[in-house]
Every structure is written in structure tokens, then in C-alpha cells.
Short mmCIF file of C-alpha atoms in Angstrom, two decimals:
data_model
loop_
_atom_site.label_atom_id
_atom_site.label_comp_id
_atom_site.label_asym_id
_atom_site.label_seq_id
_atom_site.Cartn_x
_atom_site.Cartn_y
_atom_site.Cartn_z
CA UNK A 23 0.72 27.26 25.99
CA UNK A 24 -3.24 26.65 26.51
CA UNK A 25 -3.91 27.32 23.03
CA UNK A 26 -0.98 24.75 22.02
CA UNK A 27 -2.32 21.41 23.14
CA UNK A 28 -5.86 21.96 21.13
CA UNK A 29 -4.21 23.48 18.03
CA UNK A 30 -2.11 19.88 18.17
CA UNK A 31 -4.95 17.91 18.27
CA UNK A 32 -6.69 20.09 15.85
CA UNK A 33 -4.33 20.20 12.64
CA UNK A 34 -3.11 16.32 13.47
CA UNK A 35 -6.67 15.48 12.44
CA UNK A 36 -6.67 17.83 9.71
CA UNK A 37 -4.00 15.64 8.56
CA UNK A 38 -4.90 12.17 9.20
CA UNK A 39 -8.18 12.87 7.47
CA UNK A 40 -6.03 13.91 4.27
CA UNK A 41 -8.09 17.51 5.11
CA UNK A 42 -4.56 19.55 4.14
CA UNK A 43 -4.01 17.58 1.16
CA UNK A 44 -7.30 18.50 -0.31
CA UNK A 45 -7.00 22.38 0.61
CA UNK A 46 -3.54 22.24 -0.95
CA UNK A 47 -4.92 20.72 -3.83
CA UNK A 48 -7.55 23.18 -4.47
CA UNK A 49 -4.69 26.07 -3.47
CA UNK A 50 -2.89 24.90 -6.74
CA UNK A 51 -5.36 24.31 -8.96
CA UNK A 52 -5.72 28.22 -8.19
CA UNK A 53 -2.08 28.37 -8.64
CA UNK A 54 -2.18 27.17 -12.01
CA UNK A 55 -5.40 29.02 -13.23
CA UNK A 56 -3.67 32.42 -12.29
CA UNK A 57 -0.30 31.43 -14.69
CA UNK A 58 -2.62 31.31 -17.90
CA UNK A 59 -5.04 34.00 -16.56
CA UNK A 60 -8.06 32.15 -15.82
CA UNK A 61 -10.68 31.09 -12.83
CA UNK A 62 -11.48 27.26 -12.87
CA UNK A 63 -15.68 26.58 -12.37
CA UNK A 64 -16.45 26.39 -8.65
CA UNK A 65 -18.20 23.05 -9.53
CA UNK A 66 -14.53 21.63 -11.05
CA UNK A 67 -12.79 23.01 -8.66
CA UNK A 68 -15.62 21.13 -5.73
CA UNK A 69 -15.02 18.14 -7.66
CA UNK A 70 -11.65 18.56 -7.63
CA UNK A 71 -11.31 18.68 -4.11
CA UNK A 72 -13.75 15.72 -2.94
CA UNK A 73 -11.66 13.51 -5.79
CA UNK A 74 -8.25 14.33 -4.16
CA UNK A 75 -9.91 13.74 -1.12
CA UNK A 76 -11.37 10.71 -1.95
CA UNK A 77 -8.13 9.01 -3.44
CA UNK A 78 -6.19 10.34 -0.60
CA UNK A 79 -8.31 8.00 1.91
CA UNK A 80 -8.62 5.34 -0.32
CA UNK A 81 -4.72 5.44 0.06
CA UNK A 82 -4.71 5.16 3.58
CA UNK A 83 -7.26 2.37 3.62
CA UNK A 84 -5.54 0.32 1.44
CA UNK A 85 -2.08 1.19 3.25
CA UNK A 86 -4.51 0.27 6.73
CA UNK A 87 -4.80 -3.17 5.57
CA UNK A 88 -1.38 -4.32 5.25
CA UNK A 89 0.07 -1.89 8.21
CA UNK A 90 0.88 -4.04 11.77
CA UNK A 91 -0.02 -2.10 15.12
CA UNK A 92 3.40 -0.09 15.73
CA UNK A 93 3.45 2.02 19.23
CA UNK A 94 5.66 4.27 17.97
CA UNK A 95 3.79 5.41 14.96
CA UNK A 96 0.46 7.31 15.88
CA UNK A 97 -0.64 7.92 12.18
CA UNK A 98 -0.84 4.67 11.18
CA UNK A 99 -2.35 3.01 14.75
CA UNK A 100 -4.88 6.02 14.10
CA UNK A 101 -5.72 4.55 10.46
CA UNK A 102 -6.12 1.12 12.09
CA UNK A 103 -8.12 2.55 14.73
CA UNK A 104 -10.60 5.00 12.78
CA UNK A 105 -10.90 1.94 9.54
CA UNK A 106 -14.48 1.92 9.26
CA UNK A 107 -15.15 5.54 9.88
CA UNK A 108 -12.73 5.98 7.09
CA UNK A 109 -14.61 3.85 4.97
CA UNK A 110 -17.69 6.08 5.75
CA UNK A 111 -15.83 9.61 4.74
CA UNK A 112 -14.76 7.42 1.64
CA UNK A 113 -17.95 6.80 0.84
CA UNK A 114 -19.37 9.72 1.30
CA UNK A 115 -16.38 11.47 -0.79
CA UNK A 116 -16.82 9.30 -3.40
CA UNK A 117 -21.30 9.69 -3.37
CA UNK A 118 -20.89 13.50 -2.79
CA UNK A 119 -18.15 13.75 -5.90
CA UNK A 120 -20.01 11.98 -8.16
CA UNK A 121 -23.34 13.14 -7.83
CA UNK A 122 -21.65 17.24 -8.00
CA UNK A 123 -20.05 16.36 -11.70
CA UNK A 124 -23.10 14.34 -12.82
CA UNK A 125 -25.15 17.12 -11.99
CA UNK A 126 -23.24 20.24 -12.82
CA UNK A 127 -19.93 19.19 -14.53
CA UNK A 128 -19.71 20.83 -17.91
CA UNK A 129 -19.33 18.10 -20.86
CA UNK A 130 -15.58 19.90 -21.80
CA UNK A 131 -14.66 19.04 -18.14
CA UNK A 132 -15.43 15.68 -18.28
CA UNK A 133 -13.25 14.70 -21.55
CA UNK A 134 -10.65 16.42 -19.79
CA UNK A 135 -10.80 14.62 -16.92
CA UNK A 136 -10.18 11.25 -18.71
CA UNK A 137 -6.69 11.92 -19.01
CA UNK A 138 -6.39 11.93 -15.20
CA UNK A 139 -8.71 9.05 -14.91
CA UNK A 140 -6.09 7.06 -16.72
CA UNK A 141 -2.99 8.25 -14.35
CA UNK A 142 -5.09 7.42 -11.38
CA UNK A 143 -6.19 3.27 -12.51
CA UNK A 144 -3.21 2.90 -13.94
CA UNK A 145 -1.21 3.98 -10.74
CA UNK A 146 -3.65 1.15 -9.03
CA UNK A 147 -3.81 -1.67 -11.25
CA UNK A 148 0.13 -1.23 -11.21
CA UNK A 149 0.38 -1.19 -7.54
CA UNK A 150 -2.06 -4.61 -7.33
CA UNK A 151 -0.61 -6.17 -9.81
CA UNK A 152 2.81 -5.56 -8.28
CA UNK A 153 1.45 -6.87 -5.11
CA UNK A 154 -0.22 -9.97 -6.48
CA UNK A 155 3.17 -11.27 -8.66
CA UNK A 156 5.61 -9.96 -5.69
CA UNK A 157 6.63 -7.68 -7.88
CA UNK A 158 8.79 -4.08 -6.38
CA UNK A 159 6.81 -1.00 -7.89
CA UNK A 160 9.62 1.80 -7.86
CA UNK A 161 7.33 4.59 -9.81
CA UNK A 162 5.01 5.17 -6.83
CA UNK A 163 6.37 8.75 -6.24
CA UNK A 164 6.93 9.86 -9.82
CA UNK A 165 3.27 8.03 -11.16
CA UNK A 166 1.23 9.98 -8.14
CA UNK A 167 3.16 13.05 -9.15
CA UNK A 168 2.23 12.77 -12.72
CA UNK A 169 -1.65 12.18 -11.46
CA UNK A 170 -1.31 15.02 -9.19
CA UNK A 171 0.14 17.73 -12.01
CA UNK A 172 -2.09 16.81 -14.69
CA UNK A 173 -5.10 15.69 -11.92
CA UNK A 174 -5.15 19.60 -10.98
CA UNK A 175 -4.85 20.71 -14.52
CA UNK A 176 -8.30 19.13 -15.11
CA UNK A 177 -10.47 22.11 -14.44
CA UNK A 178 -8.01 24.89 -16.01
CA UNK A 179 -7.53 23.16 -18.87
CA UNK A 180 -11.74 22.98 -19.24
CA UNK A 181 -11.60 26.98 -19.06
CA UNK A 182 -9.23 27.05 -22.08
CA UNK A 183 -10.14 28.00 -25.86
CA UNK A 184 -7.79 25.32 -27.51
CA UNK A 185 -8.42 21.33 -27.27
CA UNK A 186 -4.15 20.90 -26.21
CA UNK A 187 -3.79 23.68 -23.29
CA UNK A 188 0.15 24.61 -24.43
CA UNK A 189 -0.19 27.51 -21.86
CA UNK A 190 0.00 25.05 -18.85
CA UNK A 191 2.39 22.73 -19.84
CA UNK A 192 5.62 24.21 -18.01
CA UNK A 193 3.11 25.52 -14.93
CA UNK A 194 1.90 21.96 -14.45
CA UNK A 195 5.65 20.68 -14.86
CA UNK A 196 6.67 23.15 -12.25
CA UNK A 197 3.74 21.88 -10.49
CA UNK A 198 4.65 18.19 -10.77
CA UNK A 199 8.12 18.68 -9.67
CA UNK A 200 7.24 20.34 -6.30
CA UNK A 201 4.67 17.07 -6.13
CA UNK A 202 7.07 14.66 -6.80
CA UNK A 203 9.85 16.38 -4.19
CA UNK A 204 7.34 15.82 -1.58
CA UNK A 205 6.66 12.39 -1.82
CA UNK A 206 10.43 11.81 -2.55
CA UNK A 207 10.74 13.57 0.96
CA UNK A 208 8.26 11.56 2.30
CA UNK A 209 9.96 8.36 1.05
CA UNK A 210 13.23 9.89 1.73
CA UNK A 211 11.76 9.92 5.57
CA UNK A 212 10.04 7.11 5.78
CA UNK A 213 13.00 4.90 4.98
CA UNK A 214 15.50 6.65 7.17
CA UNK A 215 12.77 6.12 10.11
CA UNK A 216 10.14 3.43 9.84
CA UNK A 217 11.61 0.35 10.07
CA UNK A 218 8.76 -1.62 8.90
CA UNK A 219 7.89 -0.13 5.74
CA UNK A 220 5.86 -2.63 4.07
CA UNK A 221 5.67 -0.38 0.30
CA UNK A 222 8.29 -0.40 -1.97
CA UNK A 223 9.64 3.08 -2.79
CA UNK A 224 12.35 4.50 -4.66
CA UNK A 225 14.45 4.57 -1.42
CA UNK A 226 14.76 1.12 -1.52
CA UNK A 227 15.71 1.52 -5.29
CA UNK A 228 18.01 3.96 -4.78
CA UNK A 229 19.20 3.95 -1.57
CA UNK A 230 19.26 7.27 0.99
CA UNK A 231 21.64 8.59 -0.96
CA UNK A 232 20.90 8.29 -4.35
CA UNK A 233 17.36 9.40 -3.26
CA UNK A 234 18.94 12.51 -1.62
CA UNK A 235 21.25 13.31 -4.93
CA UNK A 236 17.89 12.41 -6.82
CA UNK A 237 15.65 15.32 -4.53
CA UNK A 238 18.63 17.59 -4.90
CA UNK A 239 18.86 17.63 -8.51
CA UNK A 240 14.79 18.00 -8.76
CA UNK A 241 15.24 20.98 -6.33
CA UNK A 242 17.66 23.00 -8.70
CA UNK A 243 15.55 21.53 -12.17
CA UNK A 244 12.17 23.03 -10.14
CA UNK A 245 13.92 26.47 -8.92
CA UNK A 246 15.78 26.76 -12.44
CA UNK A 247 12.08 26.57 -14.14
CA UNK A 248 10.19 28.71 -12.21
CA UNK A 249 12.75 31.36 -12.76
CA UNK A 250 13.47 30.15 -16.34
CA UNK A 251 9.50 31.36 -16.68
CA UNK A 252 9.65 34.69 -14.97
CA UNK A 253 12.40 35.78 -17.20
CA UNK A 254 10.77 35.08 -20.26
CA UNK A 255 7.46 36.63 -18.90
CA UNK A 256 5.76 33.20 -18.63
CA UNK A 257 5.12 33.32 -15.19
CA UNK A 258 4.65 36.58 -12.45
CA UNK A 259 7.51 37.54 -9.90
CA UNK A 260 5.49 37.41 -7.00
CA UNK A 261 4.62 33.50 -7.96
CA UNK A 262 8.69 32.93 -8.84
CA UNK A 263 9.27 33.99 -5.53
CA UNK A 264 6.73 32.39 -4.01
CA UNK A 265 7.56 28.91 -5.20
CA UNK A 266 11.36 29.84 -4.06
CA UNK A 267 9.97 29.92 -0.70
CA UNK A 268 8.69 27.03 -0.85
CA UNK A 269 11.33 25.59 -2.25
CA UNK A 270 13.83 27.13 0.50
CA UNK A 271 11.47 26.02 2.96
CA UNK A 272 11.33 22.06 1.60
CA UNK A 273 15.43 22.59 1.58
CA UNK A 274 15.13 23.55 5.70
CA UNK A 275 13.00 20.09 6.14
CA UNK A 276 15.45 18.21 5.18
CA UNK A 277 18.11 19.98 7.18
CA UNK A 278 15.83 19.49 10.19
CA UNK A 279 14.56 16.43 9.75
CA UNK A 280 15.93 15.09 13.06
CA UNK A 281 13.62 17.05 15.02
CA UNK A 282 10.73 17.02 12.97
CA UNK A 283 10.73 12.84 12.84
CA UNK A 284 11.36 13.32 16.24
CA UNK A 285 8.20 15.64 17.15
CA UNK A 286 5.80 13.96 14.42
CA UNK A 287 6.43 17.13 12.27
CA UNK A 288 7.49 15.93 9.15
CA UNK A 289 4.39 14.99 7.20
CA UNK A 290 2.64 17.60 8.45
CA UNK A 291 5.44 19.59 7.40
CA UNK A 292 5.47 18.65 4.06
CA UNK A 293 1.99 18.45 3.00
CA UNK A 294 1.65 22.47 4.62
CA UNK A 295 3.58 23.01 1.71
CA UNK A 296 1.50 22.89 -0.65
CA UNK A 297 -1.16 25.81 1.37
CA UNK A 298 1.62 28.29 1.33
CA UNK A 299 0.67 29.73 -1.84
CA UNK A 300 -2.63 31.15 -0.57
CA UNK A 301 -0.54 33.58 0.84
CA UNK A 302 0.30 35.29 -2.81
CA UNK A 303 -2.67 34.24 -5.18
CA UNK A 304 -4.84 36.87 -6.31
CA UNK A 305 -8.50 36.23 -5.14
#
């Protein structure tokens, strides 16, 4: 019980810093190297992380600036709160990424990073530019899953003999659907229990239940891949299982999510997900 309190305190700010979703991001980028049997640089994989990291609090910020003060809602009053410091770690993200892949970023890297680069400004001009004309911007989830997938693919795809990387095409689809579950779940969440949502998501698009037919059916397409590839030798057991776990595990989330909106569980909940796999890859 004395340990508890700390511990609390401890992994909250792991997760308003967007901390988790930079470990998990560097957990799957491992994920993905060890279906096609390679390492990605340390250097991609440093960039990696400080990018993720970097977009991850430029998210909040910009989230910050349209949020009101809500007592009930201790992420987002901590945002408001800790702005400028946020703008600092920004910053410093942003300095610390930069000057790592100008540096020591191999040239290969770099073309294969445009791709991404074009995911993540497109995602931004289309969420400004559906902010500026009053336009609703329904693709959120399924645009930041796409950057996500092909985001971590970056620095595997860099390690690869051939110019198209064929070889992680279905891991990086598995890989987007588990992305793209989560921030449906998060969506899914946020519209059942924030009343003032001020961003347009595909709840509001859908509705709760067509999102929650919509998650279910990305569930099964997700689980029905990943086993799809261990039959036909494209991807290890121990992996198959492991993303069934996490799979099973997203599944009990939304069975609990009661008590977990209740406790302040349920982001945190989710965005563990995605550090799970540590537990089976091979390093």
C-alpha cells in the first residue's frame, strides 16, 4: 500500500508526458524488425523514438489550446497546467531529433522516411484546414494509424535489400490494425465519457454503436491475420500468441471500461498495450 501511492504518481506522468507512447513505439518497431529477421540502426530507432515523442506532445499542445478547465478531468487540467514546460520538452524533442538524423541518419533512412513525413503533414494540414472551414474530420483515428504503421516501418524498411520492403507489408498491417483499435477505443471512451469533447471523431460519425460493431470487426480482421501469418510460416508462434494477448486483453478493456473510466485507467490502459510485447521479443 506504501509503494502504491508513488507508483500512481509515477506512471501517470509517464503518461501525460506521452513517455509510454514512445517506449511502445520503439517496442514495435522491434516487433516488426524480428517478423522479417532484422535489427533496425540504434540511431533510427533514437530517432524514431524522439519523433513519436515529439508528435505525441505536439498533439497535446495543440489539443491544450482549445481544451476548457474541466475538474473532473486531471489529464487535460494537467496539459493546461504544465503548457509551457511542454513547449520546452517539445522543443527539445524536436532539437535533439533533428540534430541525431542530421548527424548519423544513413541517406537510405532518410528517403524512407519521406513516406511517413507525408502521413504526418497531411494528417495536420487536414486537421487545420478542417478547423479553419468548420469542417468535421472523421479520419483522425484511421490517418494516425496509417502514420503510426508505416511511421515505425521507417527504420526496418532502411535495413532491407529491396527499394519496396514486400516482407513487411502484412506485419505493418497487423501493426496498423492494433493502432487503429486503440485510438478507436480511445474515441470509443472518450465519447461515452467526456462530455465536452471539442474533436470530431468517428464516434460522432458513427455513433457508440456503430463504433463498437466497427472495433469488433477490426478485432476478428487483426486476430484472423496474425494467425492467417503463423500458418503460412510468415510470422513466429510465440509473436501469434503474443498479439492474441493483446488482443484478449484490449477485448477485457472494453468489458471493464466502467471501472477503468471510473479510476482514470483507461488510457493508461490502452497505451500499456503497446509495451506488452517486450515480454516475447528476442533481444
Amino acid at each position: 500500500m506504501g509503494l502504491e501511492r508513488p507508483l500512481w504518481w509515477f506512471w501517470t506522468r509517464v503518461h501525460y508526458w506521452s513517455l509510454d507512447v514512445a517506449l511502445g513505439a520503439v517496442v514495435m518497431c522491434l516487433w516488426l524488425g524480428e517478423q522479417v529477421g532484422v535489427s533496425p540502426d540504434p540511431v533510427d530507432l533514437g530517432c524514431l523514438c524522439l519523433a513519436v515523442w515529439s508528435i505525441y506532445l505536439a498533439d497535446r499542445l495543440y489539443d491544450s489550446s482549445t481544451m476548457p478547465y474541466e475538474p473532473d478531468n486531471p489529464r487535460r487540467n494537467y496539459y493546461l497546467k504544465h503548457r509551457p514546460w511542454l513547449w520546452v520538452a517539445l522543443l527539445v524533442g524536436l532539437l535533439s531529433c533533428f540534430t541525431l538524423a542530421i548527424g548519423w541518419m544513413r541517406l537510405d533512412t532518410w528517403l524512407s522516411a519521406t513516406l511517413a513525413l507525408f502521413v504526418v503533414v497531411g494528417y495536420y494540414l487536414m486537421v487545420i484546414i478542417s478547423r479553419l472551414f468548420g469542417m468535421e474530420f472523421y479520419s483522425k483515428e484511421m490517418l494516425v494509424a496509417l502514420g503510426y504503421a508505416v511511421g515505425l516501418g521507417v527504420p526496418i524498411a532502411a535495413q532491407l535489400p529491396n527499394a519496396f520492403p514486400a516482407p513487411l507489408v502484412l506485419p505493418s498491417l497487423v501493426l496498423g490494425l492494433l493502432a487503429w483499435l486503440n485510438l478507436n477505443t480511445i474515441a470509443w471512451f472518450e465519447a461515452a465519457y467526456v462530455q465536452n469533447e471539442p474533436v470530431a471523431t468517428v464516434a460522432k460519425w458513427l455513433g457508440l454503436a456503430g463504433l463498437k460493431r466497427l472495433m469488433w470487426t477490426l478485432w476478428l480482421l487483426c486476430l484472423g491475420l496474425c494467425w492467417s501469418l503463423a500458418f503460412w510460416r510468415l510470422m513466429a508462434w510465440p509473436h501469434a500468441i503474443g498479439i492474441t494477448i493483446v488482443l484478449t486483453l484490449l477485448a477485457a478493456i472494453w468489458v471493464s471500461h466502467p471501472f477503468l473510466a471510473k479510476n482514470g485507467l483507461f488510457r493508461l490502459s490502452t497505451e500499456a498495450l503497446f509495451i506488452l510485447p517486450l515480454g516475447w521479443l528476442n533481444i
